[in-house]
Each structure stands twice: as structure tokens, then as C-alpha cells.
Amino acid sequence: MASLKIWLIRLRPIIAALLGLSLGIGITALAGESPAHVVAVLVKSALGSPYDLGMTLFYTTPLVFTGLSVAMAFQCGLFNIGAEGQLAMGALWAAVLGIVMPGLPGFVAPVFAVLACILGGAAWGAIPGWLRAKRGSHEVINTIMMNFVSAGVCSYVTLYVFRNTEGQNPETLPIAAAYQLSQFSSFGGAPVSWALILAVLVWAGCIVFLRKTRLGFQLMSVGENESAAEASGISSPKMRILAMAIAGGLAGLVGVGEVLGNAHKFKMGFSADFGFIGIAVALLARGRPEGVLPSAFLFGALHKGTADLDFETTHVTRELALILQALVILSVSADGLWDWMNRIGVKKRTGKAAS
Amino acid sequence: MFAIQVQGLTKAFGDCVANDQVTFSVKKGSIHGIVGENGAGKSTAMKLLYGLYKPDSGSIVMDGKPRQWRTPADAISAGIGMVHQHFMLSETETVLDNLILGVEKTAALGKINRKQIEKDLMALSQKYRMPLNLSARISEIPVGLQQRVEILKMLYRGAEFMILDEPTAVLTPQEIEELFRNLLELKKEGKTILIITHKLREVMAITDRVTVFRAGKVEGDLETKDTSVQDLADRMVGRRVHLTIGGDHPEDSKLGHTPRSGGGSLRPALEIKGLGLLRPGESKPRLDSIHLTVSPKEIVGIAGVEGNGQSELIQAIFHPNNPRHRSSGQISILGQDIQAFDTQAIKELGVGWIPEDRHKEGLLLQKSLRENFLLGQTRREQFCKNGWIRWNSVDASLKQGMEDFDVRPRNIHALAGGLSGGNQQKLIIARELDRRPNFLVVAQPTRGVDVGAIEFIHRRLVGLREEGAGILLISSELDEILALSDRILVMYSGKIVAEFARGEVDAMKLGVKMGGGHG
């Protein structure tokens, strides 16, 4: 009985995801579509062929980075809503590097570009981290505002500095060939590049950092109990800035798959809200980096699956497909938020308990 | 004739049975004590009585009728009152406003009839001999009087049955005497009083009957005159407890009055000169020219009612470079001027810190014991090399520490938040003593800790002193200060107002100083 309860608690995020999915499918059923057909289309279009699987993995890659970004900030007690702005800055830095330094040799160019992604995102993330640590202004507000600033900077650089005059689209000039990552051939033309391997390595690196290194331990201690961390000699402002820089750098890595592996230029608005879906990814993973990989894959599959509902069914429009996706995100987030609020409540209560 | 009979009350939270078939009766017009270790179920029983929880089974019988509360409001209207450990008063309002809040008697058009209410309240306070200045603000009156406001509040609401949760925790000995006089007065008037406390001597002094809780069950229901402090302590813990060190325990020969040997040639463990703290915007300094020395092999105890600068003193020692915690004065530790040091650097000098609030400053409640043991120790090469944590080494030291300090359960993966208060405190002490500190700051080491663990913790502190460490002990438990300290300083209103050598002073004399008197 007790163990069943524990299992239910552990499986709760998954139950929440399934609940959201069935709600969404229920709505498509109201629109006149057979639920079985909707599920079949979802599964087929997410995993049905090498190309479909490849596209799912292509969407999964940025979600691993943004999910980790939010989760690592969570570990330090911070809520990073700025992954969207950070990932754009990372991608922009990589694109600018690829445009202004076309002469870099082929084996160092991608490495430098990856570093540019990390630095661009990290610098952007560290600003709200610094504001929180030194001035006490809340990172939720500041990261949201930084998203707008980031969008403004990106559009200025794209439209007025490095504009691609050959096309009609708001995008930069292409990066030099030396920077471009080759795509794997086994996915039927889907743009799956080394960025996917990088994502898995970074995921493992985050776990090792958090569980095995002093810095990771200190960062986590601040997130768990700031006063106790301070009393033990840890500087919580430093850890807060570091955590936000790490979160920004992780989000910035989204640029690797996009700029180096896919578009080979910076396209305005390339991110399909990866920064925000990253929040749902991290919540489904309970704020721990361990769960981010499967969680990102689930959302990647959902993203790919719903994208095809429009074409493959008679009644489900693009908007309905988005509603379906949103319901899953909503129920997972609600569950994660509930858990988070409970934990805060528990802390308050144990703090008060006496006699 | 019973005021309240509790029959077979059971309450479980998940798998944890907090109250298991709890049965006891409280005689009308008596003072009844409830004692038990932390987590023994006292608070749960009181919350059931007061309607804050609903029992799973069992019943509460009042005046012969079984009763059920949906909310505390039901309990209050049935004549039950409760004074919580942390007072529920509005600091910025007057005594009168606090007394009538929620039960305002109104005249026509909802106008509050202050004249009439004031008259009623004056009569009430005279009847029970509890004088109060109704127009004073709560923030201006001492804690003892604030408690009196809480008691009058219950009386004004017509309480016949009063529950007091740890009423003496924040009082000086003089205030405790005053409270007891008031309680006896109430008893004479036929009120029934239930006191929850962990101070067994007070139970002996004032109650008629005692109920002992252990592990959620009633372990004994006794006439106070038939029992003793020792008997109660043994029942609470379930084994023989040595209450005061310096008693009949074989190790006690080396406790207590050990003269400081060779102290003269050694650097003091702590030396504070003219320490002051005046925060911007505040008119009164929180710390006022504090001079203080702790020698090696010495325990210096700081007595005082809480909130007289003790917490600020500790923060100043560990955050000397922060102007929020120190505005003037010099602090050196083990011969080093620490003015510019941060907490990390201070701890690396060989300084241990057992903080007053272990949940807030001592532990990561949601993390396992191994993470809690590593906290603050990552600069030791044994545990962390080149930035990499050596978990094997951490686990080995932790296991040894848990063995030495009897931390239960012996599971390094258990969450710190799941341990009892005593075991949490033992874990912190194991951690802070693991690096063999030369100077240790200990604040409220036995607060909320069960009787069995208190004895153990005291022995460890004395043992550390015998090894040569200097210890600064801050505690609001006078018994603890008197039992352990080689020298006793009294803090009042941010100043050190008195200093005594061991054996020169007793609790009453200390109490006068703690209250700011010149006795």
C-alpha cells in the first residue's frame, strides 16, 4: 500500500503528462476526430520513419539545452524564464563569429563557435544573476525583461549590421563553411547534427558537476538553504551569479544545432519557444538534470507529432494541435509547480515545528 | 469531576502514528502537566484538543458529553483557550486593541464601546491579580507581560480550560515565578490549566498531575506528588537518564571545576574588543562596546533573555567584514585579527559553529545526511581534492561520526529533515567536531532536543574543552549555562552587564541581571 503510494508520487509527472494528452485528445474528439486516429498520427509522425525520428531528435536537442538551463538554475533556487533570450544571444554570437572570421581553420572553427554560443548565453544570463545577487531584484522579472532586450538586440544586428541582402527573410549572412557541422545521413535528410551528441554529453556533464564537484555541491547548497550555505562559508551571491551564467551558457548552446548544424545563419524567430518549453521540460524532470533527457525527448516527440496533425487529419487544425500541445505543457507545469509549492510549504512548517 | 477526558485519541499522518490511543483526564480546577520528548505527540494531542486537527478515532469528553470540533472556533466557544509558544499579538497595537481584537462589543451603528470594554477588562485583570497598562503598545512591554495579555485574552473570551504551550521558554526566572503565581490564582478561581513543557522542575513545582508522552502513546498518568524529576525523565526517554553532569556518572570526575592549565601562555581562542553594532535607521545599538575573551580550555557561557544581542554577537563573529553585522570594534580568533575575513576563512582557522536555529542555519533538510555532513567541509583535502568530492571518504567519516555521536537512524542516505531534533543536533555536532576545532561557538545546543540527548551533548562539549578548545556557549537555558560554564557573562540590551566565575552565582541572581536589574 505504502509502496504503491510512493510509486504514484514518483509517476505523478508522467500521469500529469498523460492526463494533459488525454484532455487534448478529448478536445480533438469534440472537433469530430477519432481519438484512435489522432494517437496513431501522433505516434507515426513522431517516430514512424527515420526522417520522423530525426526531426523529433532535432527538436529534442534544443529542449535538452533549455531544460538543463532551467533545471540548473532551479538547483540554485532560481527560476530562469530567460532561456529564450539567452539562446538567441548564443546563436547570434556564433553567427557573428562565423561571419566576421571566415578564415579560421576547419578543426578549430566549430570549437570556437560552440564557445561563442556558451559565452553569449552566459553573459546574458549572468546579468540577471548579478542583479539578483547584488541588488536583490528578482530574477523572474529580470529574465523576462532581458528576453525583450535580447529580441531587440538580435533584430538590430540582423537587420542593420549583417543583413542577408539576397533574401527577403530577416536573417544574417551565412557563416563560413568551416563552421558548419555535417548532418548525419541515417535520418532521411532530417537536420540531425553533432549538436545532438553534444547535448547528451552536456547533460551528463551537468549531472557530474552537480553530484561530484565542490562547486556543484556549493551551488546546490545555496538553492537548498541559503542561510545554512552562508553559515558554512559559501558565498551565495557568487553562486547565484555562477548558476545564472551556467543556465545562460546552456541555453546559448541551442545555437549550435541551429546556426552551425541547420540554418548556417541567424534567422530571426528561429526558436519555436524552446526557452519556454524548456521550463516545462525541467518541471517534468522535477527540476533535476537527470530527468531532462527523457523529458526533452517527450516534448520533442510531442512537438513533431502535433506539427503533422494539421495535414494528416480532417478536423484538427494547426490551432487545435497547438492547444493539444499546450494542454500537456500546462498539466505538467501545474503538477511541477504544485510540487514546488508543497516543498516550500513543508520547509516553512518544519521550520516552525516545536515541542 | 473532570474538565476534559481524552479517550483513545488516535491521529496518523501517513504511516506515522502521532497519537496512538491517547487517554488521559484533566480534573476540573487543577493544573495538569504534559511532558514528553520532541515528537512524542504532545503538540498533536493539543491540536486535537483545540480543534486544529480532527482525530482519526477516539473522543474528547467535556463535562460528561462527547464533543467534536470542526474548527478551533468550536473549541473556543466551548470554553477552551490556548496560548501558543509564539504569541499571536499585533506588535504595533495597544494592549487593549489586542485584547478585544475579534470579539469587539459594539453599540449602535457598530461603534465599539471602548469605555465599557475597558471597565470590563480592568475588572478582569483585578480579579485575577494580573495588572496591565491597557494603553501601552505590545512592542513596548516585556515578554512576561505580553504573555499576560495572551492569558487575559483567553479569559476575556470566557475560557474555562486553558492550554499553555511551553509558557516559560522565553521568561526570566522572576517572570516565571510571577506567571506561576498567576496560574495558581486562576486555579483558585476554578479554571483548569494544561501546561506543555519540557522543564521537568517546573512541572514538579506547579502541577497537580502529569501525563507523560512517549512515541505517540501515554507512558504514564501520575499524581505529581508521587513522582520526581528523575522518574519523569526516565519515563520520557524509556531508560535511566543522567540529568545533570557533575552527578553520579563515572566520567563526571573530570567535568566541572577544572582549572585552566597553562592558559596564560596560549593565545586566547576569542578576543573581542569594543564590538558595537548600530544599524542605519535604528536609534539603539544592537551591540554596545562588548569586551569578551575566551581562553583555550575554557567554556564561557553567555546568559540572557533571547533578543538581547546574542544572535547579533554570533553573526558579528562569523561575518566581521559585513557592516550589517559589525560597525565597530575588533575581533581576533586564535591570535588572528579577523576583521577582513569572510566566513570561509574564519572556519578554516579551526573554528566550529553550532548555530542556534539548526533548520535555518545548520542543515539542508531536503538532502541526505552525507550531503549535510559535507556542508562547510569542502575545503578539507580529505573530502575534496582539486574541486572533486571524495564521497567515499565523506561517507567513511560520516559513518564514524554517526557511531560516535549515536545519530539514528544509521542510514547515510536518510534525509536530514526526517531526523528527530535531537538526532539533527547530534549530526551537526558530529560535523563541527569532526575537524577538531580549537574554538567553537555553540548557540542553544539543546533547544528542542530530548532529555537523553541533552546529557550526551553536554558531555561532548565538556570533552572538547578537556582537549583544549575554547568554547563560547550561548543559551537561554540557565541550567545549561550554570552546568557547563567556567565563566558566565550576562547580556542585556546589547551589553555585557555582569560577569561571574563558576560557582559564584545561582539562577535567581542571574535572572535579576538578565532582566536588567541591579541586584
XYZ file of C-alpha atoms in Angstrom, chain B:
519
model
C -15.142 15.792 38.322
C -13.228 16.054 35.095
C -12.999 19.133 32.915
C -11.828 17.125 29.933
C -11.425 13.437 29.306
C -9.473 12.315 26.284
C -10.389 8.776 25.307
C -8.442 6.648 22.873
C -7.490 9.579 20.656
C -5.628 8.390 17.547
C -4.193 10.518 14.777
C -1.926 9.335 11.996
C -0.122 11.309 9.315
C 0.534 8.861 6.506
C 2.406 5.958 8.050
C 3.388 7.939 11.118
C 1.043 7.491 14.067
C 1.446 10.736 16.003
C -1.113 9.856 18.664
C -1.858 6.229 19.415
C -4.830 5.561 21.687
C -4.072 8.581 23.846
C -6.151 8.572 27.004
C -5.928 10.949 29.947
C -8.224 13.025 32.113
C -7.849 16.507 33.487
C -9.565 17.329 36.774
C -11.598 20.480 36.951
C -9.753 23.246 38.771
C -6.353 21.602 38.540
C -3.052 22.324 36.857
C -2.106 19.410 34.648
C 1.309 18.961 33.032
C 2.027 17.284 29.710
C 5.641 16.223 29.243
C 7.441 14.224 26.587
C 10.351 14.331 24.213
C 10.269 16.049 20.867
C 7.963 14.221 18.538
C 6.324 12.295 21.358
C 2.937 13.604 20.262
C 2.266 16.372 22.800
C 1.639 19.043 20.196
C -0.588 16.774 18.129
C -2.705 15.989 21.186
C -3.075 19.689 21.960
C -4.000 20.496 18.380
C -6.667 17.789 18.546
C -7.995 19.303 21.763
C -8.035 22.777 20.245
C -9.744 21.695 17.031
C -6.793 22.351 14.718
C -6.728 18.655 13.752
C -9.507 16.089 13.574
C -8.888 12.747 15.279
C -8.974 9.527 13.230
C -10.670 7.857 16.142
C -11.335 8.387 19.828
C -13.211 11.163 21.523
C -12.958 14.256 23.660
C -15.407 14.336 26.530
C -16.155 17.686 28.150
C -18.334 17.914 31.233
C -19.521 14.386 30.607
C -20.547 14.917 26.944
C -18.542 13.756 23.942
C -17.656 16.747 21.783
C -16.414 17.278 18.266
C -14.742 20.384 16.915
C -14.937 21.318 13.280
C -12.651 24.307 13.773
C -10.852 25.988 16.695
C -13.807 28.378 16.852
C -15.949 25.482 18.129
C -13.369 24.703 20.794
C -13.159 28.354 21.835
C -16.907 28.684 22.177
C -16.869 25.540 24.331
C -14.500 27.383 26.682
C -11.095 26.142 25.574
C -8.285 28.684 25.245
C -4.711 28.280 24.104
C -1.560 30.351 24.446
C 0.832 29.338 21.701
C 4.554 29.217 22.204
C 4.906 32.084 19.765
C 2.474 34.763 20.846
C -0.270 35.815 18.476
C -0.188 39.539 19.162
C -0.069 42.555 16.927
C 3.155 44.310 17.925
C 2.168 47.790 16.849
C -1.248 47.874 18.516
C -2.086 48.608 22.121
C -2.805 46.020 24.780
C -6.475 46.979 24.722
C -6.789 46.569 20.955
C -5.089 43.186 21.099
C -7.426 42.041 23.852
C -10.611 42.936 22.030
C -9.499 42.027 18.524
C -12.087 39.658 17.087
C -14.601 39.972 19.945
C -15.379 43.681 19.779
C -18.533 44.508 21.693
C -20.348 47.071 19.651
C -23.080 49.557 20.423
C -25.480 51.083 17.915
C -24.170 51.535 14.353
C -21.210 49.242 15.056
C -19.435 51.723 17.284
C -17.042 49.998 19.626
C -17.898 50.811 23.192
C -14.343 51.321 24.463
C -15.342 52.772 27.841
C -17.403 49.728 28.757
C -14.817 47.283 27.449
C -12.050 48.996 29.359
C -14.086 48.738 32.540
C -14.731 45.018 31.954
C -11.077 44.366 31.302
C -9.892 46.297 34.344
C -12.279 44.280 36.475
C -10.995 41.080 34.940
C -7.342 41.929 35.488
C -8.049 42.933 39.070
C -9.985 39.763 39.779
C -7.083 37.581 38.709
C -4.413 39.976 40.029
C -2.805 40.494 36.665
C -2.297 44.253 36.376
C -1.744 45.604 32.874
C -1.433 49.018 31.299
C -4.125 48.800 28.635
C -2.858 51.734 26.584
C 0.756 50.508 26.218
C 1.849 49.157 22.857
C 2.734 45.447 22.734
C 6.197 46.217 21.354
C 6.915 48.371 24.424
C 6.140 45.816 27.119
C 8.365 42.918 28.218
C 7.726 39.361 27.132
C 6.328 38.387 30.525
C 3.593 40.997 30.188
C 2.911 40.017 26.583
C 2.187 36.553 27.879
C -0.140 38.074 30.441
C -2.004 39.760 27.598
C -2.424 36.348 25.956
C -3.795 34.876 29.163
C -6.213 37.762 29.688
C -7.273 37.375 26.075
C -8.353 33.817 26.831
C -10.155 34.892 29.995
C -11.967 37.681 28.173
C -13.207 35.121 25.678
C -14.601 33.091 28.562
C -12.081 30.275 28.620
C -12.508 27.796 31.439
C -9.914 25.365 30.157
C -6.541 26.829 29.215
C -3.717 25.245 27.288
C -0.270 26.826 27.620
C 2.414 25.615 25.220
C 5.942 25.965 26.642
C 4.948 29.062 28.615
C 8.295 29.536 30.361
C 10.583 29.184 27.352
C 11.111 32.923 26.926
C 10.852 34.105 30.547
C 13.420 35.043 33.175
C 13.248 33.172 36.498
C 11.486 36.163 38.065
C 8.900 36.262 35.317
C 8.382 32.527 35.698
C 7.603 32.984 39.400
C 5.138 35.712 38.550
C 3.475 33.508 35.941
C 3.165 30.660 38.396
C 1.587 32.976 40.968
C -0.965 33.994 38.312
C -1.657 30.396 37.361
C -2.263 29.407 40.969
C -4.654 32.357 41.264
C -6.548 31.107 38.203
C -6.687 27.640 39.657
C -8.156 29.050 42.858
C -10.894 30.650 40.757
C -11.756 27.219 39.394
C -10.066 27.394 35.993
C -8.416 24.295 34.596
C -4.910 24.650 33.178
C -2.936 22.335 30.924
C 0.780 23.082 30.614
C 3.014 21.568 27.962
C 6.641 21.862 28.902
C 9.982 20.153 28.785
C 11.205 21.749 32.031
C 10.571 18.980 34.490
C 11.400 21.013 37.556
C 8.595 23.417 36.718
C 6.206 20.515 36.313
C 7.122 19.387 39.801
C 6.688 22.895 41.165
C 3.252 23.750 39.883
C 1.204 20.825 38.573
C -1.193 18.536 40.372
C -0.987 15.726 37.840
C 1.335 14.869 34.970
C 0.814 12.909 31.802
C 3.986 11.579 30.176
C 4.044 11.016 26.409
C 6.443 8.705 24.663
C 6.423 7.819 20.973
C 2.794 8.846 20.489
C 1.478 6.951 23.469
C 0.696 7.888 27.034
C 3.501 6.397 29.083
C 2.230 7.423 32.481
C -0.502 9.412 34.166
C 0.694 10.343 37.610
C -0.014 12.437 40.681
C 2.801 14.985 40.800
C 3.433 14.273 44.446
C 4.108 10.614 43.639
C 6.817 11.291 41.103
C 10.156 13.068 40.737
C 12.173 14.837 38.066
C 14.311 11.738 37.663
C 11.287 9.470 37.377
C 9.655 11.696 34.749
C 12.861 11.920 32.709
C 13.307 8.156 32.765
C 9.725 7.612 31.647
C 10.060 10.126 28.817
C 13.206 8.519 27.443
C 12.463 4.930 28.363
C 15.763 4.348 30.123
C 17.806 5.696 33.018
C 18.897 9.277 32.307
C 21.702 11.206 33.985
C 20.146 14.592 34.338
C 22.926 16.866 35.483
C 26.547 16.389 34.770
C 28.527 16.583 37.950
C 26.300 13.871 39.401
C 26.981 10.219 39.964
C 28.228 9.341 36.490
C 31.734 7.795 36.468
C 33.003 10.304 33.891
C 31.883 13.249 35.957
C 35.059 13.445 37.982
C 36.698 15.323 35.154
C 33.751 17.601 34.490
C 33.018 20.909 36.052
C 35.594 22.762 38.007
C 38.745 22.114 36.029
C 41.249 24.920 36.470
C 42.638 26.258 33.237
C 46.094 24.798 32.981
C 48.789 26.683 31.121
C 46.186 29.080 29.759
C 48.396 32.091 30.364
C 50.925 31.339 27.685
C 48.423 30.433 24.979
C 46.696 32.799 22.596
C 43.079 33.351 23.512
C 40.599 31.405 21.401
C 38.481 34.525 21.023
C 39.186 38.122 21.884
C 36.617 40.848 21.284
C 37.368 44.494 21.990
C 34.777 47.225 21.911
C 32.448 45.457 19.498
C 29.499 47.588 18.507
C 26.634 47.319 16.039
C 24.403 50.228 15.185
C 22.333 49.674 12.077
C 21.383 52.682 10.000
C 17.947 53.971 10.898
C 17.997 52.401 14.342
C 18.366 54.581 17.416
C 19.636 51.929 19.818
C 22.790 49.914 19.196
C 22.211 46.187 18.988
C 25.678 45.540 20.361
C 27.276 48.070 22.681
C 31.040 48.020 23.365
C 31.341 44.321 24.036
C 34.593 43.116 25.581
C 34.996 39.407 25.813
C 37.764 36.820 25.954
C 37.572 33.066 25.673
C 40.754 31.228 26.653
C 41.736 27.806 25.428
C 40.323 25.063 27.600
C 37.555 27.296 28.826
C 33.802 27.409 28.387
C 32.409 30.922 28.577
C 28.647 30.992 28.914
C 26.502 33.906 27.855
C 23.217 34.079 29.710
C 20.397 36.347 28.716
C 16.797 36.502 27.654
C 16.599 35.950 23.917
C 16.762 39.031 21.747
C 19.290 40.930 23.856
C 22.056 40.829 21.272
C 23.190 37.201 21.473
C 22.312 36.401 17.863
C 23.952 39.620 16.682
C 27.115 38.721 18.603
C 27.367 35.382 16.826
C 26.736 36.950 13.421
C 29.436 39.556 14.111
C 31.948 36.813 14.895
C 31.242 34.990 11.645
C 30.581 37.961 9.345
C 33.033 40.597 10.632
C 33.547 42.043 7.152
C 29.861 42.842 6.718
C 28.826 46.279 8.044
C 25.344 44.886 8.669
C 26.826 42.709 11.366
C 29.681 44.813 12.798
C 30.014 48.570 12.854
C 32.944 48.989 15.257
C 35.393 47.069 17.382
C 37.968 44.351 16.894
C 37.662 40.604 16.885
C 40.530 38.170 16.864
C 40.311 34.428 16.835
C 43.234 32.197 17.841
C 45.550 35.202 17.644
C 44.459 36.322 14.161
C 42.756 39.618 13.527
C 39.723 38.503 11.505
C 38.417 41.947 10.575
C 38.710 41.339 6.824
C 37.919 37.600 6.849
C 34.850 36.003 5.352
C 33.055 33.079 6.965
C 35.025 30.561 4.951
C 38.391 31.962 6.086
C 37.276 32.109 9.709
C 36.162 28.495 9.701
C 39.472 27.492 8.159
C 41.272 28.836 11.234
C 39.817 25.853 13.050
C 36.552 27.331 14.207
C 33.369 25.335 14.630
C 29.865 26.786 14.710
C 26.765 25.127 16.057
C 24.053 27.616 15.071
C 21.057 28.490 17.199
C 18.487 27.624 14.546
C 19.552 24.308 13.104
C 16.835 24.218 10.457
C 17.702 27.662 9.184
C 21.474 27.756 9.507
C 22.646 24.248 10.158
C 21.068 21.810 7.724
C 19.873 21.103 4.210
C 16.635 19.446 5.286
C 15.762 18.025 1.866
C 19.193 16.477 1.370
C 20.723 13.307 2.723
C 22.948 13.046 5.766
C 26.078 12.674 3.632
C 25.435 15.997 1.911
C 24.757 17.602 5.271
C 27.964 16.193 6.677
C 29.963 17.631 3.775
C 28.397 21.075 4.165
C 31.130 23.504 5.214
C 33.826 20.852 4.937
C 34.577 21.047 1.217
C 37.871 22.857 1.856
C 39.311 19.847 3.655
C 41.540 17.922 1.282
C 40.346 14.708 2.872
C 36.872 15.358 1.457
C 37.536 17.405 -1.649
C 40.587 17.345 -3.876
C 41.085 19.664 -6.846
C 37.417 20.501 -6.791
C 36.259 16.867 -6.864
C 34.291 15.496 -3.948
C 35.613 12.273 -2.455
C 32.309 10.761 -1.434
C 33.935 7.545 -0.177
C 35.971 9.490 2.307
C 32.967 11.632 3.309
C 30.865 8.524 3.879
C 33.586 6.876 5.964
C 33.930 9.900 8.256
C 30.174 10.287 8.480
C 29.703 6.653 9.468
C 32.331 7.037 12.158
C 30.712 10.268 13.377
C 27.252 8.695 13.476
C 28.695 5.862 15.508
C 30.492 8.202 17.946
C 27.566 10.572 18.339
C 24.841 7.962 18.190
C 22.930 9.557 15.308
C 19.896 7.493 14.403
C 18.843 6.037 12.081
C 22.281 4.850 10.948
C 21.480 5.479 7.311
C 23.703 7.936 5.462
C 21.097 8.288 2.715
C 18.261 9.335 5.032
C 17.004 12.894 4.602
C 18.145 15.295 7.322
C 14.593 16.643 7.598
C 13.348 13.200 8.622
C 15.526 13.011 11.726
C 14.276 13.978 15.168
C 15.514 17.264 16.609
C 17.992 15.547 18.885
C 19.489 13.499 16.081
C 19.705 16.530 13.804
C 21.608 18.364 16.505
C 23.911 15.384 17.074
C 24.617 15.291 13.341
C 25.597 18.966 13.353
C 27.806 18.483 16.391
C 29.415 15.430 14.812
C 30.136 17.522 11.724
C 31.525 20.528 13.569
C 33.675 18.449 15.914
C 34.969 16.214 13.113
C 37.684 18.716 12.243
C 38.716 19.102 15.904
C 38.090 22.820 16.272
C 40.272 24.965 18.527
C 37.418 27.350 19.058
C 33.733 26.514 18.993
C 30.708 28.777 19.052
C 27.663 26.931 20.353
C 24.233 28.517 20.445
C 21.256 26.856 22.112
C 22.844 23.420 21.736
C 19.975 21.559 23.355
C 16.939 23.523 22.201
C 14.174 21.168 21.212
C 16.442 18.245 21.966
C 15.197 15.323 24.027
C 16.407 14.766 27.556
C 18.555 11.769 26.691
C 20.432 13.681 24.021
C 20.979 16.741 26.235
C 23.085 14.700 28.616
C 25.109 13.379 25.700
C 25.665 16.769 24.079
C 26.799 18.326 27.353
C 29.349 15.584 27.840
C 30.728 16.108 24.349
C 31.136 19.834 24.871
C 32.996 19.309 28.121
C 35.092 16.639 26.408
C 36.079 19.111 23.699
C 37.125 21.621 26.323
C 39.251 18.963 28.000
C 41.049 18.525 24.680
C 41.994 22.191 24.882
C 39.382 24.030 22.825
C 37.840 27.317 23.861
C 34.048 27.337 23.732
C 31.617 30.233 23.641
C 28.250 28.938 24.815
C 25.105 30.962 24.249
C 21.955 29.608 25.786
C 18.690 30.772 27.234
C 18.574 27.688 29.451
C 20.088 28.823 32.723
C 20.610 25.269 33.924
C 22.775 24.628 30.904
C 24.837 27.785 31.416
C 25.326 27.019 35.092
C 26.255 23.395 34.497
C 28.810 23.909 31.744
C 30.412 27.352 32.032
C 33.725 28.179 33.649
C 32.772 31.830 33.455
C 29.322 33.325 32.966
C 28.585 36.646 31.279
C 25.120 38.165 31.235
C 23.896 40.036 28.171
C 21.164 42.585 28.451
C 20.110 45.084 25.817
C 23.227 44.580 23.689
C 25.659 44.966 26.580
C 27.507 42.618 28.850
C 26.149 43.663 32.215
C 27.719 41.160 34.579
C 30.437 38.567 34.831
C 30.674 35.720 37.307
C 33.092 32.870 37.914
C 31.755 29.344 38.144
C 30.013 28.686 41.425
C 29.761 32.375 42.273
C 26.182 32.744 41.147
C 22.831 30.984 41.084
C 19.854 31.101 38.777
C 17.979 33.738 40.768
C 20.909 36.138 40.807
C 21.476 35.622 37.087
C 17.781 36.178 36.480
C 17.904 39.625 38.076
C 20.792 40.618 35.803
C 19.069 39.133 32.753
C 16.073 41.322 33.443
C 18.292 44.406 33.546
C 18.156 44.801 37.340
C 20.991 45.736 39.681
C 20.656 43.011 42.250
